[in-house]
mmCIF file with all atom_site columns, C-alpha atoms in Angstrom:
data_model
loop_
_atom_site.group_PDB
_atom_site.id
_atom_site.type_symbol
_atom_site.label_atom_id
_atom_site.label_alt_id
_atom_site.label_comp_id
_atom_site.label_asym_id
_atom_site.label_entity_id
_atom_site.label_seq_id
_atom_site.pdbx_PDB_ins_code
_atom_site.Cartn_x
_atom_site.Cartn_y
_atom_site.Cartn_z
_atom_site.occupancy
_atom_site.B_iso_or_equiv
_atom_site.pdbx_formal_charge
_atom_site.auth_seq_id
_atom_site.auth_comp_id
_atom_site.auth_asym_id
_atom_site.auth_atom_id
_atom_site.pdbx_PDB_model_num
ATOM 1   C CA . UNK A 1 1   ? 80.919  88.147  119.615 1.00 39.00 ? 161 UNK A CA 1
ATOM 2   C CA . UNK A 1 2   ? 81.121  90.647  116.773 1.00 36.00 ? 162 UNK A CA 1
ATOM 3   C CA . UNK A 1 3   ? 82.288  94.264  117.073 1.00 41.00 ? 163 UNK A CA 1
ATOM 4   C CA . UNK A 1 4   ? 81.488  97.029  114.598 1.00 42.00 ? 164 UNK A CA 1
ATOM 5   C CA . UNK A 1 5   ? 83.244  100.388 114.518 1.00 39.00 ? 165 UNK A CA 1
ATOM 6   C CA . UNK A 1 6   ? 81.767  103.700 113.483 1.00 41.00 ? 166 UNK A CA 1
ATOM 7   C CA . UNK A 1 7   ? 83.565  103.327 110.128 1.00 42.00 ? 167 UNK A CA 1
ATOM 8   C CA . UNK A 1 8   ? 81.435  100.250 109.470 1.00 43.00 ? 168 UNK A CA 1
ATOM 9   C CA . UNK A 1 9   ? 84.357  97.807  109.711 1.00 43.00 ? 169 UNK A CA 1
ATOM 10  C CA . UNK A 1 10  ? 83.671  94.649  111.607 1.00 41.00 ? 170 UNK A CA 1
ATOM 11  C CA . UNK A 1 11  ? 85.907  91.982  113.061 1.00 42.00 ? 171 UNK A CA 1
ATOM 12  C CA . UNK A 1 12  ? 85.520  88.936  115.226 1.00 43.00 ? 172 UNK A CA 1
ATOM 13  C CA . UNK A 1 13  ? 87.222  89.182  118.629 1.00 40.00 ? 173 UNK A CA 1
ATOM 14  C CA . UNK A 1 14  ? 90.442  87.242  118.473 1.00 45.00 ? 174 UNK A CA 1
ATOM 15  C CA . UNK A 1 15  ? 90.883  87.960  114.750 1.00 46.00 ? 175 UNK A CA 1
ATOM 16  C CA . UNK A 1 16  ? 93.529  90.309  113.419 1.00 48.00 ? 176 UNK A CA 1
ATOM 17  C CA . UNK A 1 17  ? 92.131  93.872  113.167 1.00 49.00 ? 177 UNK A CA 1
ATOM 18  C CA . UNK A 1 18  ? 90.936  95.021  109.750 1.00 48.00 ? 178 UNK A CA 1
ATOM 19  C CA . UNK A 1 19  ? 93.391  97.438  108.141 1.00 47.00 ? 179 UNK A CA 1
ATOM 20  C CA . UNK A 1 20  ? 92.185  100.010 105.661 1.00 51.00 ? 180 UNK A CA 1
ATOM 21  C CA . UNK A 1 21  ? 95.518  100.194 103.854 1.00 53.00 ? 181 UNK A CA 1
ATOM 22  C CA . UNK A 1 22  ? 97.309  96.876  104.260 1.00 54.00 ? 182 UNK A CA 1
ATOM 23  C CA . UNK A 1 23  ? 99.989  97.845  101.726 1.00 56.00 ? 183 UNK A CA 1
ATOM 24  C CA . UNK A 1 24  ? 100.941 100.977 103.683 1.00 57.00 ? 184 UNK A CA 1
ATOM 25  C CA . UNK A 1 25  ? 100.959 98.939  106.905 1.00 57.00 ? 185 UNK A CA 1
ATOM 26  C CA . UNK A 1 26  ? 103.180 96.271  105.305 1.00 59.00 ? 186 UNK A CA 1
ATOM 27  C CA . UNK A 1 27  ? 105.625 98.885  104.022 1.00 58.00 ? 187 UNK A CA 1
ATOM 28  C CA . UNK A 1 28  ? 105.809 100.617 107.407 1.00 63.00 ? 188 UNK A CA 1
ATOM 29  C CA . UNK A 1 29  ? 106.379 97.243  109.090 1.00 61.00 ? 189 UNK A CA 1
ATOM 30  C CA . UNK A 1 30  ? 109.103 96.331  106.555 1.00 63.00 ? 190 UNK A CA 1
ATOM 31  C CA . UNK A 1 31  ? 110.791 99.710  107.060 1.00 68.00 ? 191 UNK A CA 1
ATOM 32  C CA . UNK A 1 32  ? 110.716 99.296  110.826 1.00 72.00 ? 192 UNK A CA 1
ATOM 33  C CA . UNK A 1 33  ? 112.122 95.753  110.551 1.00 70.00 ? 193 UNK A CA 1
ATOM 34  C CA . UNK A 1 34  ? 114.822 96.934  108.152 1.00 66.00 ? 194 UNK A CA 1
ATOM 35  C CA . UNK A 1 35  ? 115.952 99.704  110.532 1.00 71.00 ? 195 UNK A CA 1
ATOM 36  C CA . UNK A 1 36  ? 116.108 97.209  113.423 1.00 76.00 ? 196 UNK A CA 1
ATOM 37  C CA . UNK A 1 37  ? 118.198 94.868  111.300 1.00 73.00 ? 197 UNK A CA 1
ATOM 38  C CA . UNK A 1 38  ? 120.707 97.453  110.073 1.00 73.00 ? 198 UNK A CA 1
ATOM 39  C CA . UNK A 1 39  ? 121.195 98.860  113.580 1.00 80.00 ? 199 UNK A CA 1
ATOM 40  C CA . UNK A 1 40  ? 121.858 95.398  115.077 1.00 79.00 ? 200 UNK A CA 1
ATOM 41  C CA . UNK A 1 41  ? 125.367 94.880  116.468 1.00 82.00 ? 201 UNK A CA 1
ATOM 42  C CA . UNK A 1 42  ? 125.961 91.858  114.207 1.00 81.00 ? 202 UNK A CA 1
ATOM 43  C CA . UNK A 1 43  ? 125.160 93.848  111.060 1.00 77.00 ? 203 UNK A CA 1
ATOM 44  C CA . UNK A 1 44  ? 127.873 95.392  108.922 1.00 78.00 ? 204 UNK A CA 1
ATOM 45  C CA . UNK A 1 45  ? 126.853 98.236  106.630 1.00 71.00 ? 205 UNK A CA 1
ATOM 46  C CA . UNK A 1 46  ? 128.713 98.642  103.359 1.00 70.00 ? 206 UNK A CA 1
ATOM 47  C CA . UNK A 1 47  ? 128.489 101.877 101.429 1.00 72.00 ? 207 UNK A CA 1
ATOM 48  C CA . UNK A 1 48  ? 128.705 101.181 97.725  1.00 70.00 ? 208 UNK A CA 1
ATOM 49  C CA . UNK A 1 49  ? 129.999 104.060 95.674  1.00 83.00 ? 209 UNK A CA 1
ATOM 50  C CA . UNK A 1 50  ? 130.162 104.539 91.937  1.00 87.00 ? 210 UNK A CA 1
ATOM 51  C CA . UNK A 1 51  ? 133.002 102.827 90.116  1.00 91.00 ? 211 UNK A CA 1
ATOM 52  C CA . UNK A 1 52  ? 135.761 105.035 88.785  1.00 95.00 ? 212 UNK A CA 1
ATOM 53  C CA . UNK A 1 53  ? 137.441 104.816 85.375  1.00 95.00 ? 213 UNK A CA 1
ATOM 54  C CA . UNK A 1 54  ? 140.160 102.311 86.400  1.00 95.00 ? 214 UNK A CA 1
ATOM 55  C CA . UNK A 1 55  ? 137.704 100.170 88.388  1.00 94.00 ? 215 UNK A CA 1
ATOM 56  C CA . UNK A 1 56  ? 135.440 99.912  85.349  1.00 94.00 ? 216 UNK A CA 1
ATOM 57  C CA . UNK A 1 57  ? 138.461 98.951  83.243  1.00 95.00 ? 217 UNK A CA 1
ATOM 58  C CA . UNK A 1 58  ? 139.328 96.131  85.685  1.00 94.00 ? 218 UNK A CA 1
ATOM 59  C CA . UNK A 1 59  ? 135.732 94.910  85.840  1.00 91.00 ? 219 UNK A CA 1
ATOM 60  C CA . UNK A 1 60  ? 135.311 94.900  82.062  1.00 92.00 ? 220 UNK A CA 1
ATOM 61  C CA . UNK A 1 61  ? 138.706 93.228  81.559  1.00 93.00 ? 221 UNK A CA 1
ATOM 62  C CA . UNK A 1 62  ? 137.518 90.293  83.648  1.00 91.00 ? 222 UNK A CA 1
ATOM 63  C CA . UNK A 1 63  ? 134.044 90.127  82.070  1.00 88.00 ? 223 UNK A CA 1
ATOM 64  C CA . UNK A 1 64  ? 135.353 90.315  78.491  1.00 91.00 ? 224 UNK A CA 1
ATOM 65  C CA . UNK A 1 65  ? 138.329 88.006  79.142  1.00 91.00 ? 225 UNK A CA 1
ATOM 66  C CA . UNK A 1 66  ? 140.796 90.484  77.613  1.00 92.00 ? 226 UNK A CA 1
ATOM 67  C CA . UNK A 1 67  ? 143.918 92.351  78.695  1.00 92.00 ? 227 UNK A CA 1
ATOM 68  C CA . UNK A 1 68  ? 143.565 95.923  79.928  1.00 89.00 ? 228 UNK A CA 1
ATOM 69  C CA . UNK A 1 69  ? 145.562 97.272  76.998  1.00 88.00 ? 229 UNK A CA 1
ATOM 70  C CA . UNK A 1 70  ? 143.001 95.731  74.595  1.00 88.00 ? 230 UNK A CA 1
ATOM 71  C CA . UNK A 1 71  ? 140.295 98.058  75.905  1.00 91.00 ? 231 UNK A CA 1
ATOM 72  C CA . UNK A 1 72  ? 140.333 101.544 74.380  1.00 93.00 ? 232 UNK A CA 1
ATOM 73  C CA . UNK A 1 73  ? 139.906 104.462 76.763  1.00 95.00 ? 233 UNK A CA 1
ATOM 74  C CA . UNK A 1 74  ? 136.908 105.576 74.692  1.00 95.00 ? 234 UNK A CA 1
ATOM 75  C CA . UNK A 1 75  ? 135.090 102.350 75.606  1.00 94.00 ? 235 UNK A CA 1
ATOM 76  C CA . UNK A 1 76  ? 135.676 102.869 79.327  1.00 95.00 ? 236 UNK A CA 1
ATOM 77  C CA . UNK A 1 77  ? 134.697 106.554 79.076  1.00 95.00 ? 237 UNK A CA 1
ATOM 78  C CA . UNK A 1 78  ? 131.423 105.623 77.374  1.00 93.00 ? 238 UNK A CA 1
ATOM 79  C CA . UNK A 1 79  ? 130.670 103.017 80.040  1.00 94.00 ? 239 UNK A CA 1
ATOM 80  C CA . UNK A 1 80  ? 131.401 105.540 82.786  1.00 94.00 ? 240 UNK A CA 1
ATOM 81  C CA . UNK A 1 81  ? 129.247 108.225 81.155  1.00 92.00 ? 241 UNK A CA 1
ATOM 82  C CA . UNK A 1 82  ? 126.300 105.909 80.468  1.00 89.00 ? 242 UNK A CA 1
ATOM 83  C CA . UNK A 1 83  ? 126.230 104.101 83.806  1.00 88.00 ? 243 UNK A CA 1
ATOM 84  C CA . UNK A 1 84  ? 127.547 106.770 86.187  1.00 87.00 ? 244 UNK A CA 1
ATOM 85  C CA . UNK A 1 85  ? 129.813 104.026 87.520  1.00 89.00 ? 245 UNK A CA 1
ATOM 86  C CA . UNK A 1 86  ? 126.977 101.649 88.419  1.00 85.00 ? 246 UNK A CA 1
ATOM 87  C CA . UNK A 1 87  ? 128.606 98.201  88.540  1.00 86.00 ? 247 UNK A CA 1
ATOM 88  C CA . UNK A 1 88  ? 125.406 96.362  87.624  1.00 82.00 ? 248 UNK A CA 1
ATOM 89  C CA . UNK A 1 89  ? 124.935 98.311  84.381  1.00 85.00 ? 249 UNK A CA 1
ATOM 90  C CA . UNK A 1 90  ? 128.653 98.111  83.568  1.00 90.00 ? 250 UNK A CA 1
ATOM 91  C CA . UNK A 1 91  ? 128.412 94.325  83.752  1.00 88.00 ? 251 UNK A CA 1
ATOM 92  C CA . UNK A 1 92  ? 125.224 94.291  81.664  1.00 87.00 ? 252 UNK A CA 1
ATOM 93  C CA . UNK A 1 93  ? 126.906 96.407  78.987  1.00 92.00 ? 253 UNK A CA 1
ATOM 94  C CA . UNK A 1 94  ? 130.002 94.191  79.178  1.00 91.00 ? 254 UNK A CA 1
ATOM 95  C CA . UNK A 1 95  ? 127.735 91.279  78.261  1.00 89.00 ? 255 UNK A CA 1
ATOM 96  C CA . UNK A 1 96  ? 126.365 93.328  75.344  1.00 91.00 ? 256 UNK A CA 1
ATOM 97  C CA . UNK A 1 97  ? 129.942 93.989  74.187  1.00 92.00 ? 257 UNK A CA 1
ATOM 98  C CA . UNK A 1 98  ? 130.858 90.321  74.573  1.00 91.00 ? 258 UNK A CA 1
ATOM 99  C CA . UNK A 1 99  ? 127.907 89.248  72.415  1.00 90.00 ? 259 UNK A CA 1
ATOM 100 C CA . UNK A 1 100 ? 127.855 92.041  69.824  1.00 90.00 ? 260 UNK A CA 1
ATOM 101 C CA . UNK A 1 101 ? 131.391 93.433  69.933  1.00 90.00 ? 261 UNK A CA 1
ATOM 102 C CA . UNK A 1 102 ? 133.151 96.669  70.840  1.00 91.00 ? 262 UNK A CA 1
ATOM 103 C CA . UNK A 1 103 ? 132.565 98.250  67.449  1.00 91.00 ? 263 UNK A CA 1
ATOM 104 C CA . UNK A 1 104 ? 128.784 97.931  67.647  1.00 90.00 ? 264 UNK A CA 1
ATOM 105 C CA . UNK A 1 105 ? 128.805 99.340  71.167  1.00 92.00 ? 265 UNK A CA 1
ATOM 106 C CA . UNK A 1 106 ? 131.050 102.274 70.217  1.00 91.00 ? 266 UNK A CA 1
ATOM 107 C CA . UNK A 1 107 ? 128.999 103.006 67.066  1.00 91.00 ? 267 UNK A CA 1
ATOM 108 C CA . UNK A 1 108 ? 126.082 104.063 69.270  1.00 91.00 ? 268 UNK A CA 1
ATOM 109 C CA . UNK A 1 109 ? 126.621 103.617 73.036  1.00 89.00 ? 269 UNK A CA 1
ATOM 110 C CA . UNK A 1 110 ? 123.265 105.176 73.957  1.00 88.00 ? 270 UNK A CA 1
ATOM 111 C CA . UNK A 1 111 ? 121.404 102.780 71.653  1.00 89.00 ? 271 UNK A CA 1
ATOM 112 C CA . UNK A 1 112 ? 123.317 99.852  73.141  1.00 89.00 ? 272 UNK A CA 1
ATOM 113 C CA . UNK A 1 113 ? 122.381 100.964 76.645  1.00 86.00 ? 273 UNK A CA 1
ATOM 114 C CA . UNK A 1 114 ? 118.753 101.408 75.585  1.00 86.00 ? 274 UNK A CA 1
ATOM 115 C CA . UNK A 1 115 ? 118.725 97.865  74.133  1.00 86.00 ? 275 UNK A CA 1
ATOM 116 C CA . UNK A 1 116 ? 120.107 96.435  77.377  1.00 85.00 ? 276 UNK A CA 1
ATOM 117 C CA . UNK A 1 117 ? 117.572 98.308  79.516  1.00 80.00 ? 277 UNK A CA 1
ATOM 118 C CA . UNK A 1 118 ? 114.652 97.311  77.277  1.00 80.00 ? 278 UNK A CA 1
ATOM 119 C CA . UNK A 1 119 ? 115.692 93.654  77.428  1.00 81.00 ? 279 UNK A CA 1
ATOM 120 C CA . UNK A 1 120 ? 115.730 93.851  81.241  1.00 77.00 ? 280 UNK A CA 1
ATOM 121 C CA . UNK A 1 121 ? 112.379 95.663  81.407  1.00 76.00 ? 281 UNK A CA 1
ATOM 122 C CA . UNK A 1 122 ? 110.606 93.300  79.044  1.00 78.00 ? 282 UNK A CA 1
ATOM 123 C CA . UNK A 1 123 ? 111.842 90.312  81.011  1.00 78.00 ? 283 UNK A CA 1
ATOM 124 C CA . UNK A 1 124 ? 110.609 91.563  84.410  1.00 83.00 ? 284 UNK A CA 1
ATOM 125 C CA . UNK A 1 125 ? 107.462 93.593  83.829  1.00 89.00 ? 285 UNK A CA 1
ATOM 126 C CA . UNK A 1 126 ? 103.918 92.807  82.816  1.00 90.00 ? 286 UNK A CA 1
ATOM 127 C CA . UNK A 1 127 ? 102.612 94.350  79.614  1.00 90.00 ? 287 UNK A CA 1
ATOM 128 C CA . UNK A 1 128 ? 100.641 96.974  81.603  1.00 91.00 ? 288 UNK A CA 1
ATOM 129 C CA . UNK A 1 129 ? 103.702 97.891  83.679  1.00 92.00 ? 289 UNK A CA 1
ATOM 130 C CA . UNK A 1 130 ? 105.750 98.233  80.488  1.00 89.00 ? 290 UNK A CA 1
ATOM 131 C CA . UNK A 1 131 ? 103.116 100.531 78.961  1.00 90.00 ? 291 UNK A CA 1
ATOM 132 C CA . UNK A 1 132 ? 103.089 102.705 82.087  1.00 92.00 ? 292 UNK A CA 1
ATOM 133 C CA . UNK A 1 133 ? 106.901 102.860 82.187  1.00 89.00 ? 293 UNK A CA 1
ATOM 134 C CA . UNK A 1 134 ? 107.323 103.566 78.467  1.00 86.00 ? 294 UNK A CA 1
ATOM 135 C CA . UNK A 1 135 ? 104.589 106.234 78.469  1.00 89.00 ? 295 UNK A CA 1
ATOM 136 C CA . UNK A 1 136 ? 106.115 107.887 81.521  1.00 89.00 ? 296 UNK A CA 1
ATOM 137 C CA . UNK A 1 137 ? 109.555 107.865 79.907  1.00 84.00 ? 297 UNK A CA 1
ATOM 138 C CA . UNK A 1 138 ? 108.427 110.190 77.124  1.00 83.00 ? 298 UNK A CA 1
ATOM 139 C CA . UNK A 1 139 ? 106.968 112.634 79.657  1.00 84.00 ? 299 UNK A CA 1
ATOM 140 C CA . UNK A 1 140 ? 110.375 113.526 81.063  1.00 79.00 ? 300 UNK A CA 1
ATOM 141 C CA . UNK A 1 141 ? 112.526 112.738 84.066  1.00 81.00 ? 301 UNK A CA 1
ATOM 142 C CA . UNK A 1 142 ? 109.695 113.783 86.418  1.00 88.00 ? 302 UNK A CA 1
ATOM 143 C CA . UNK A 1 143 ? 106.013 113.364 85.698  1.00 91.00 ? 303 UNK A CA 1
ATOM 144 C CA . UNK A 1 144 ? 102.662 113.908 87.391  1.00 92.00 ? 304 UNK A CA 1
ATOM 145 C CA . UNK A 1 145 ? 100.512 110.803 87.715  1.00 93.00 ? 305 UNK A CA 1
ATOM 146 C CA . UNK A 1 146 ? 97.470  112.814 86.626  1.00 92.00 ? 306 UNK A CA 1
ATOM 147 C CA . UNK A 1 147 ? 99.141  113.597 83.277  1.00 92.00 ? 307 UNK A CA 1
ATOM 148 C CA . UNK A 1 148 ? 100.291 110.005 82.910  1.00 92.00 ? 308 UNK A CA 1
ATOM 149 C CA . UNK A 1 149 ? 96.776  108.764 83.638  1.00 91.00 ? 309 UNK A CA 1
ATOM 150 C CA . UNK A 1 150 ? 95.374  110.919 80.823  1.00 91.00 ? 310 UNK A CA 1
ATOM 151 C CA . UNK A 1 151 ? 98.010  109.613 78.398  1.00 90.00 ? 311 UNK A CA 1
ATOM 152 C CA . UNK A 1 152 ? 97.403  105.911 78.961  1.00 90.00 ? 312 UNK A CA 1
ATOM 153 C CA . UNK A 1 153 ? 94.906  103.634 77.230  1.00 89.00 ? 313 UNK A CA 1
ATOM 154 C CA . UNK A 1 154 ? 91.802  103.233 79.419  1.00 88.00 ? 314 UNK A CA 1
ATOM 155 C CA . UNK A 1 155 ? 92.404  99.533  80.173  1.00 88.00 ? 315 UNK A CA 1
ATOM 156 C CA . UNK A 1 156 ? 95.896  100.411 81.501  1.00 88.00 ? 316 UNK A CA 1
ATOM 157 C CA . UNK A 1 157 ? 94.950  103.653 83.263  1.00 83.00 ? 317 UNK A CA 1
ATOM 158 C CA . UNK A 1 158 ? 92.637  101.655 85.543  1.00 86.00 ? 318 UNK A CA 1
ATOM 159 C CA . UNK A 1 159 ? 95.694  99.772  86.836  1.00 90.00 ? 319 UNK A CA 1
ATOM 160 C CA . UNK A 1 160 ? 98.040  102.765 87.067  1.00 92.00 ? 320 UNK A CA 1
ATOM 161 C CA . UNK A 1 161 ? 98.454  102.881 90.862  1.00 92.00 ? 321 UNK A CA 1
ATOM 162 C CA . UNK A 1 162 ? 99.324  99.182  91.139  1.00 93.00 ? 322 UNK A CA 1
ATOM 163 C CA . UNK A 1 163 ? 101.759 99.509  88.230  1.00 93.00 ? 323 UNK A CA 1
ATOM 164 C CA . UNK A 1 164 ? 103.430 102.601 89.739  1.00 94.00 ? 324 UNK A CA 1
ATOM 165 C CA . UNK A 1 165 ? 103.752 100.933 93.142  1.00 93.00 ? 325 UNK A CA 1
ATOM 166 C CA . UNK A 1 166 ? 105.378 97.874  91.545  1.00 92.00 ? 326 UNK A CA 1
ATOM 167 C CA . UNK A 1 167 ? 107.715 100.053 89.462  1.00 91.00 ? 327 UNK A CA 1
ATOM 168 C CA . UNK A 1 168 ? 108.698 102.054 92.551  1.00 91.00 ? 328 UNK A CA 1
ATOM 169 C CA . UNK A 1 169 ? 109.176 98.897  94.643  1.00 89.00 ? 329 UNK A CA 1
ATOM 170 C CA . UNK A 1 170 ? 111.529 97.546  91.967  1.00 84.00 ? 330 UNK A CA 1
ATOM 171 C CA . UNK A 1 171 ? 113.508 100.807 91.585  1.00 81.00 ? 331 UNK A CA 1
ATOM 172 C CA . UNK A 1 172 ? 112.311 101.716 88.104  1.00 85.00 ? 332 UNK A CA 1
ATOM 173 C CA . UNK A 1 173 ? 110.695 104.872 89.542  1.00 89.00 ? 333 UNK A CA 1
ATOM 174 C CA . UNK A 1 174 ? 110.841 106.972 92.705  1.00 90.00 ? 334 UNK A CA 1
ATOM 175 C CA . UNK A 1 175 ? 107.864 108.821 94.197  1.00 92.00 ? 335 UNK A CA 1
ATOM 176 C CA . UNK A 1 176 ? 108.921 112.388 95.011  1.00 91.00 ? 336 UNK A CA 1
ATOM 177 C CA . UNK A 1 177 ? 105.597 113.960 95.964  1.00 88.00 ? 337 UNK A CA 1
ATOM 178 C CA . UNK A 1 178 ? 102.331 112.669 97.383  1.00 88.00 ? 338 UNK A CA 1
ATOM 179 C CA . UNK A 1 179 ? 100.100 115.674 96.697  1.00 86.00 ? 339 UNK A CA 1
ATOM 180 C CA . UNK A 1 180 ? 100.192 116.097 93.787  1.00 89.00 ? 340 UNK A CA 1
ATOM 181 C CA . UNK A 1 181 ? 101.402 112.572 93.086  1.00 91.00 ? 341 UNK A CA 1
ATOM 182 C CA . UNK A 1 182 ? 104.702 112.911 91.182  1.00 93.00 ? 342 UNK A CA 1
ATOM 183 C CA . UNK A 1 183 ? 107.263 110.281 90.252  1.00 93.00 ? 343 UNK A CA 1
ATOM 184 C CA . UNK A 1 184 ? 110.701 110.475 88.708  1.00 89.00 ? 344 UNK A CA 1
ATOM 185 C CA . UNK A 1 185 ? 113.195 108.174 87.058  1.00 83.00 ? 345 UNK A CA 1
ATOM 186 C CA . UNK A 1 186 ? 116.125 107.496 89.428  1.00 78.00 ? 346 UNK A CA 1
ATOM 187 C CA . UNK A 1 187 ? 118.795 108.120 86.812  1.00 59.00 ? 347 UNK A CA 1
ATOM 188 C CA . UNK A 1 188 ? 121.607 108.960 89.165  1.00 44.00 ? 348 UNK A CA 1
#
């Protein structure tokens, strides 16, 4: 037996119903499952806060295999300012320092951070996703998708929604408005 709705969707009885927006359904289902999991009695929630100056010093001391007194305060200050105390980025920059040295990092900390971020982006994103992300980055901290769409090459602009969803799912971007569609870079 076959059933047809007024929206011209059809399904066989016994089959899973046809969903117009499977992605939205999947996200809602994942969110619901996540909230059940974190509210379970056997779940422990940990709130991770930004690292402070001394915590960054301890972390970097271990990663660089040096004594605390061998790390200048300026180095720790730059790490704190660039990463806002994010442990992941502190460790990534520690690796940069280990490979290239403190002097190169201190010569231009922002360039060092940019190099680290670009290396991570290029390793995880498709070429189209990189183009979308790089184009958006020159538009400012917040940007309208309509403006981004007009700025992209045609072959990439056709894939903009998929690219933005992937970038948001992987924490490169955050959607802040649906109508008009606006994203931002989650810097802090």
